[in-house]
Amino acid sequence: YEKTCRYLAAKSNSVVVSVGYRLAPEHPFPTQFEDCLSATIHFMRTAQHYGVDPSRIIICGDSSGGTLTAAVAQALVHRRDLPKLRAQILIYPFLQGMDFNLPSYQQNKGVPILLKERSFSLLFRYLNKDVALIKEVCKCTHVPQDLQLKYQKWVNTDYIPCEFKTRGYKPSPAHSFSQEIYTQCKPFLDTVFSPLLAEDSVIAGLPETFILTCEFDVLRDDGLLYKKRLEDHGIKVTWCHLQEGFHGTV
């Protein structure tokens, strides 16, 4: 990412700080979030040492970095001892571990580089969970009924525009909840892992947002659903959709 960061710094005439957070599986979740949050807070407190206006700090990430960006932005919402973030930039982010049968997961399951099977392998290693649980999580058996009802206000195919459901999508059948699977897979519903599941009071305090989605990406619909949640709370969103794009295109 060094060349990418240098390019961004030069083209935008900005100071770019890249966080070298510790990686899974050697450093388990949520170490990565904690590292990014610590680095962000430190930079916000010392921004002027780097010639940066503290009121113009933007945080940015792609893919799992987009997850971390969204989680850090949420963690800072109620902080009164720090400057407010100017904006967040989310580039094809992963944002929810509730429903892995959204249209984008079905349509793009075999599209490189983030095949659906590969995305599950990465997610389970990140959380240090047994990959044998993948089939049950795919059936949504890890979400209790009360949480299903709560999260359906935010993670729902009804909120995905019709044009994104024309290419090989079928609604998934309901499956029974499993307490055992829920106990083992609770981190999937943690808002640090699934920022889309944050409470309304947190979403309403987020800064202006840029979201990039790609048509041929299993994570496309996460971005679309987060865009809707933000806009429903009056957050200004700039949305860029790459009709020919795929995960990792940056």
Short mmCIF file of C-alpha atoms in Angstrom, two decimals:
data_model
loop_
_atom_site.label_atom_id
_atom_site.label_comp_id
_atom_site.label_asym_id
_atom_site.label_seq_id
_atom_site.Cartn_x
_atom_site.Cartn_y
_atom_site.Cartn_z
CA TYR A 1 0.00 0.00 0.00
CA GLU A 2 2.96 2.37 0.20
CA LYS A 3 2.76 3.41 -3.46
CA THR A 4 -0.99 3.93 -3.17
CA CYS A 5 -0.54 6.12 -0.10
CA ARG A 6 2.22 8.15 -1.75
CA TYR A 7 -0.01 8.63 -4.81
CA LEU A 8 -2.93 9.81 -2.65
CA ALA A 9 -0.69 12.19 -0.71
CA ALA A 10 0.74 13.72 -3.89
CA LYS A 11 -2.53 13.98 -5.83
CA SER A 12 -4.58 15.40 -2.95
CA ASN A 13 -1.84 17.55 -1.41
CA SER A 14 -2.59 15.86 1.91
CA VAL A 15 -0.71 14.27 4.79
CA VAL A 16 -1.44 10.54 4.57
CA VAL A 17 -0.88 8.32 7.60
CA SER A 18 -1.02 4.56 7.04
CA VAL A 19 -1.61 2.50 10.18
CA GLY A 20 0.54 -0.63 10.41
CA TYR A 21 -1.95 -2.49 12.57
CA ARG A 22 -1.18 -5.99 13.79
CA LEU A 23 -2.60 -8.80 11.67
CA ALA A 24 -4.76 -11.85 12.30
CA PRO A 25 -4.61 -14.74 12.97
CA GLU A 26 -1.47 -14.16 15.10
CA HIS A 27 -3.16 -11.13 16.67
CA PRO A 28 -6.86 -11.96 17.11
CA PHE A 29 -9.87 -9.69 16.70
CA PRO A 30 -10.36 -6.93 17.85
CA THR A 31 -6.62 -6.08 18.02
CA GLN A 32 -6.79 -4.49 14.56
CA PHE A 33 -9.58 -2.12 15.60
CA GLU A 34 -7.79 -1.21 18.83
CA ASP A 35 -4.58 -0.40 16.92
CA CYS A 36 -6.42 1.76 14.38
CA LEU A 37 -8.39 3.58 17.07
CA SER A 38 -5.24 4.25 19.13
CA ALA A 39 -3.36 5.55 16.09
CA THR A 40 -6.29 7.77 15.07
CA ILE A 41 -6.68 9.28 18.53
CA HIS A 42 -2.94 9.91 18.78
CA PHE A 43 -2.90 11.63 15.39
CA MET A 44 -5.96 13.73 16.23
CA ARG A 45 -4.25 14.96 19.38
CA THR A 46 -0.96 15.73 17.62
CA ALA A 47 -2.18 16.71 14.13
CA GLN A 48 -0.69 20.20 14.30
CA HIS A 49 2.78 18.69 14.76
CA TYR A 50 2.35 17.30 11.23
CA GLY A 51 1.05 20.56 9.78
CA VAL A 52 -2.50 19.23 9.72
CA ASP A 53 -5.64 21.21 10.62
CA PRO A 54 -7.40 19.03 13.28
CA SER A 55 -10.79 19.99 11.81
CA ARG A 56 -9.89 18.46 8.42
CA ILE A 57 -8.97 14.90 9.37
CA ILE A 58 -10.48 12.20 7.14
CA ILE A 59 -10.19 8.47 7.83
CA CYS A 60 -10.21 5.99 4.98
CA GLY A 61 -9.94 2.28 4.27
CA ASP A 62 -10.72 -0.37 1.69
CA SER A 63 -12.25 -3.82 2.21
CA SER A 64 -11.50 -4.87 5.81
CA GLY A 65 -9.85 -1.45 6.15
CA GLY A 66 -13.27 -0.03 5.34
CA THR A 67 -14.71 -2.05 8.21
CA LEU A 68 -12.07 -0.64 10.55
CA THR A 69 -12.68 2.89 9.26
CA ALA A 70 -16.42 2.61 9.91
CA ALA A 71 -15.83 1.13 13.39
CA VAL A 72 -13.31 3.83 14.35
CA ALA A 73 -15.65 6.59 13.15
CA GLN A 74 -18.43 5.11 15.29
CA ALA A 75 -16.15 4.83 18.33
CA LEU A 76 -15.37 8.55 18.08
CA VAL A 77 -19.00 9.76 17.78
CA HIS A 78 -19.48 10.51 21.47
CA ARG A 79 -15.93 11.66 22.24
CA ARG A 80 -15.90 15.26 23.49
CA ASP A 81 -12.15 15.40 24.12
CA LEU A 82 -11.22 15.13 20.43
CA PRO A 83 -11.91 17.16 17.27
CA LYS A 84 -14.76 15.93 15.07
CA LEU A 85 -13.81 13.88 12.03
CA ARG A 86 -14.22 15.81 8.79
CA ALA A 87 -15.29 12.69 6.87
CA GLN A 88 -14.91 8.97 6.37
CA ILE A 89 -14.11 7.18 3.11
CA LEU A 90 -15.28 3.57 2.78
CA ILE A 91 -14.01 1.70 -0.27
CA TYR A 92 -15.96 -1.55 -0.89
CA PRO A 93 -16.21 -2.19 2.89
CA PHE A 94 -17.37 -5.30 4.73
CA LEU A 95 -20.04 -4.02 7.14
CA GLN A 96 -22.21 -6.84 8.46
CA GLY A 97 -21.96 -10.46 9.58
CA MET A 98 -25.68 -11.15 9.78
CA ASP A 99 -26.83 -12.02 6.25
CA PHE A 100 -24.48 -13.66 3.75
CA ASN A 101 -27.24 -14.28 1.21
CA LEU A 102 -27.80 -10.72 0.05
CA PRO A 103 -28.09 -10.34 -3.75
CA SER A 104 -24.43 -9.35 -4.11
CA TYR A 105 -23.30 -12.52 -2.28
CA GLN A 106 -25.44 -14.67 -4.55
CA GLN A 107 -24.59 -12.89 -7.80
CA ASN A 108 -20.85 -12.55 -7.27
CA LYS A 109 -19.99 -15.70 -5.33
CA GLY A 110 -17.63 -16.86 -8.07
CA VAL A 111 -16.10 -13.50 -9.02
CA PRO A 112 -12.36 -13.03 -8.32
CA ILE A 113 -10.63 -11.86 -6.27
CA LEU A 114 -13.03 -12.12 -3.35
CA LEU A 115 -14.96 -15.30 -4.04
CA LYS A 116 -17.69 -15.96 -1.48
CA GLU A 117 -15.87 -19.06 -0.23
CA ARG A 118 -12.63 -17.09 0.17
CA SER A 119 -14.39 -14.28 2.03
CA PHE A 120 -15.74 -16.79 4.55
CA SER A 121 -12.32 -18.36 5.02
CA LEU A 122 -10.81 -14.94 5.75
CA LEU A 123 -13.63 -13.91 8.11
CA PHE A 124 -13.45 -17.11 10.14
CA ARG A 125 -9.66 -16.93 10.44
CA TYR A 126 -9.95 -13.28 11.47
CA LEU A 127 -12.31 -14.22 14.29
CA ASN A 128 -10.40 -17.43 15.07
CA LYS A 129 -13.50 -19.56 14.49
CA ASP A 130 -13.85 -23.11 13.17
CA VAL A 131 -14.50 -23.01 9.41
CA ALA A 132 -16.85 -25.96 9.91
CA LEU A 133 -19.39 -23.39 11.16
CA ILE A 134 -19.56 -21.64 7.78
CA LYS A 135 -22.58 -23.60 6.54
CA GLU A 136 -24.63 -22.71 9.64
CA VAL A 137 -23.66 -19.02 9.54
CA CYS A 138 -24.65 -18.95 5.85
CA LYS A 139 -28.11 -20.13 6.88
CA CYS A 140 -28.32 -17.30 9.45
CA THR A 141 -28.81 -19.75 12.33
CA HIS A 142 -26.44 -17.64 14.47
CA VAL A 143 -28.94 -14.77 14.86
CA PRO A 144 -31.62 -15.00 17.61
CA GLN A 145 -35.17 -14.14 16.56
CA ASP A 146 -35.30 -10.92 18.59
CA LEU A 147 -32.10 -9.71 16.93
CA GLN A 148 -33.38 -10.87 13.54
CA LEU A 149 -36.36 -8.56 14.00
CA LYS A 150 -34.19 -5.70 15.20
CA TYR A 151 -31.57 -5.98 12.46
CA GLN A 152 -34.13 -6.38 9.67
CA LYS A 153 -34.71 -2.65 10.02
CA TRP A 154 -31.19 -2.19 8.62
CA VAL A 155 -30.15 -5.41 6.83
CA ASN A 156 -32.99 -6.09 4.44
CA THR A 157 -33.09 -6.81 0.72
CA ASP A 158 -36.15 -4.55 0.47
CA TYR A 159 -33.76 -1.61 0.90
CA ILE A 160 -31.57 -2.64 -2.02
CA PRO A 161 -32.66 -0.92 -5.25
CA CYS A 162 -34.39 -3.22 -7.74
CA GLU A 163 -31.71 -2.78 -10.41
CA PHE A 164 -29.28 -4.65 -8.16
CA LYS A 165 -31.59 -7.67 -7.83
CA THR A 166 -32.18 -8.48 -11.50
CA ARG A 167 -29.08 -10.63 -11.96
CA GLY A 168 -29.61 -14.09 -10.45
CA TYR A 169 -31.06 -13.39 -7.01
CA LYS A 170 -33.49 -15.62 -5.08
CA PRO A 171 -34.80 -14.88 -1.56
CA SER A 172 -33.34 -17.35 0.95
CA PRO A 173 -35.54 -19.69 3.04
CA ALA A 174 -35.68 -19.12 6.79
CA HIS A 175 -33.78 -21.52 9.09
CA SER A 176 -34.17 -22.26 12.78
CA PHE A 177 -32.01 -20.44 15.32
CA SER A 178 -29.25 -22.43 17.04
CA GLN A 179 -28.15 -21.34 20.51
CA GLU A 180 -24.93 -23.31 20.10
CA ILE A 181 -24.01 -21.56 16.83
CA TYR A 182 -24.95 -18.17 18.32
CA THR A 183 -22.70 -18.78 21.35
CA GLN A 184 -19.76 -19.65 19.11
CA CYS A 185 -20.37 -16.89 16.57
CA LYS A 186 -21.36 -13.91 18.74
CA PRO A 187 -18.49 -11.75 17.38
CA PHE A 188 -20.22 -11.74 13.97
CA LEU A 189 -22.83 -9.42 15.49
CA ASP A 190 -20.35 -7.19 17.34
CA THR A 191 -20.58 -3.67 15.93
CA VAL A 192 -16.78 -3.48 15.65
CA PHE A 193 -17.02 -6.41 13.21
CA SER A 194 -20.43 -5.36 11.82
CA PRO A 195 -20.69 -1.53 11.88
CA LEU A 196 -23.96 -1.69 9.95
CA LEU A 197 -25.60 -3.05 13.13
CA ALA A 198 -24.76 0.01 15.27
CA GLU A 199 -27.56 1.82 17.10
CA ASP A 200 -29.32 4.78 15.50
CA SER A 201 -27.83 7.17 18.09
CA VAL A 202 -24.35 6.28 16.83
CA ILE A 203 -25.21 6.40 13.12
CA ALA A 204 -26.79 9.83 13.54
CA GLY A 205 -23.50 11.27 14.84
CA LEU A 206 -21.27 10.13 11.98
CA PRO A 207 -19.44 12.56 9.68
CA GLU A 208 -19.93 13.16 5.97
CA THR A 209 -19.19 9.95 4.09
CA PHE A 210 -17.87 8.74 0.74
CA ILE A 211 -18.77 5.15 -0.20
CA LEU A 212 -17.42 3.26 -3.20
CA THR A 213 -19.13 0.06 -4.33
CA CYS A 214 -18.38 -2.29 -7.22
CA GLU A 215 -21.00 -4.20 -9.20
CA PHE A 216 -19.04 -7.46 -9.24
CA ASP A 217 -18.30 -7.67 -5.51
CA VAL A 218 -19.87 -9.81 -2.79
CA LEU A 219 -19.66 -6.77 -0.47
CA ARG A 220 -21.57 -4.41 -2.80
CA ASP A 221 -24.82 -4.57 -0.84
CA ASP A 222 -23.14 -3.85 2.50
CA GLY A 223 -22.19 -0.48 1.05
CA LEU A 224 -25.67 0.12 -0.39
CA LEU A 225 -27.35 -0.65 2.95
CA TYR A 226 -24.96 1.57 4.92
CA LYS A 227 -25.54 4.38 2.44
CA LYS A 228 -29.28 4.16 3.12
CA ARG A 229 -28.81 4.11 6.91
CA LEU A 230 -26.61 7.18 6.83
CA GLU A 231 -28.93 9.09 4.50
CA ASP A 232 -31.95 8.16 6.65
CA HIS A 233 -30.20 10.01 9.49
CA GLY A 234 -29.39 13.07 7.42
CA ILE A 235 -25.71 12.26 6.90
CA LYS A 236 -24.38 13.58 3.60
CA VAL A 237 -23.18 10.68 1.46
CA THR A 238 -21.24 10.79 -1.79
CA TRP A 239 -21.68 7.43 -3.52
CA CYS A 240 -19.57 6.15 -6.39
CA HIS A 241 -20.58 2.85 -8.03
CA LEU A 242 -18.23 1.20 -10.51
CA GLN A 243 -20.49 -0.66 -12.93
CA GLU A 244 -17.56 -2.68 -14.27
CA GLY A 245 -15.71 -2.78 -10.93
CA PHE A 246 -14.69 -5.75 -8.79
CA HIS A 247 -13.33 -6.16 -5.28
CA GLY A 248 -9.74 -4.98 -4.98
CA THR A 249 -9.98 -2.73 -8.03
CA VAL A 250 -8.15 0.15 -6.27
#
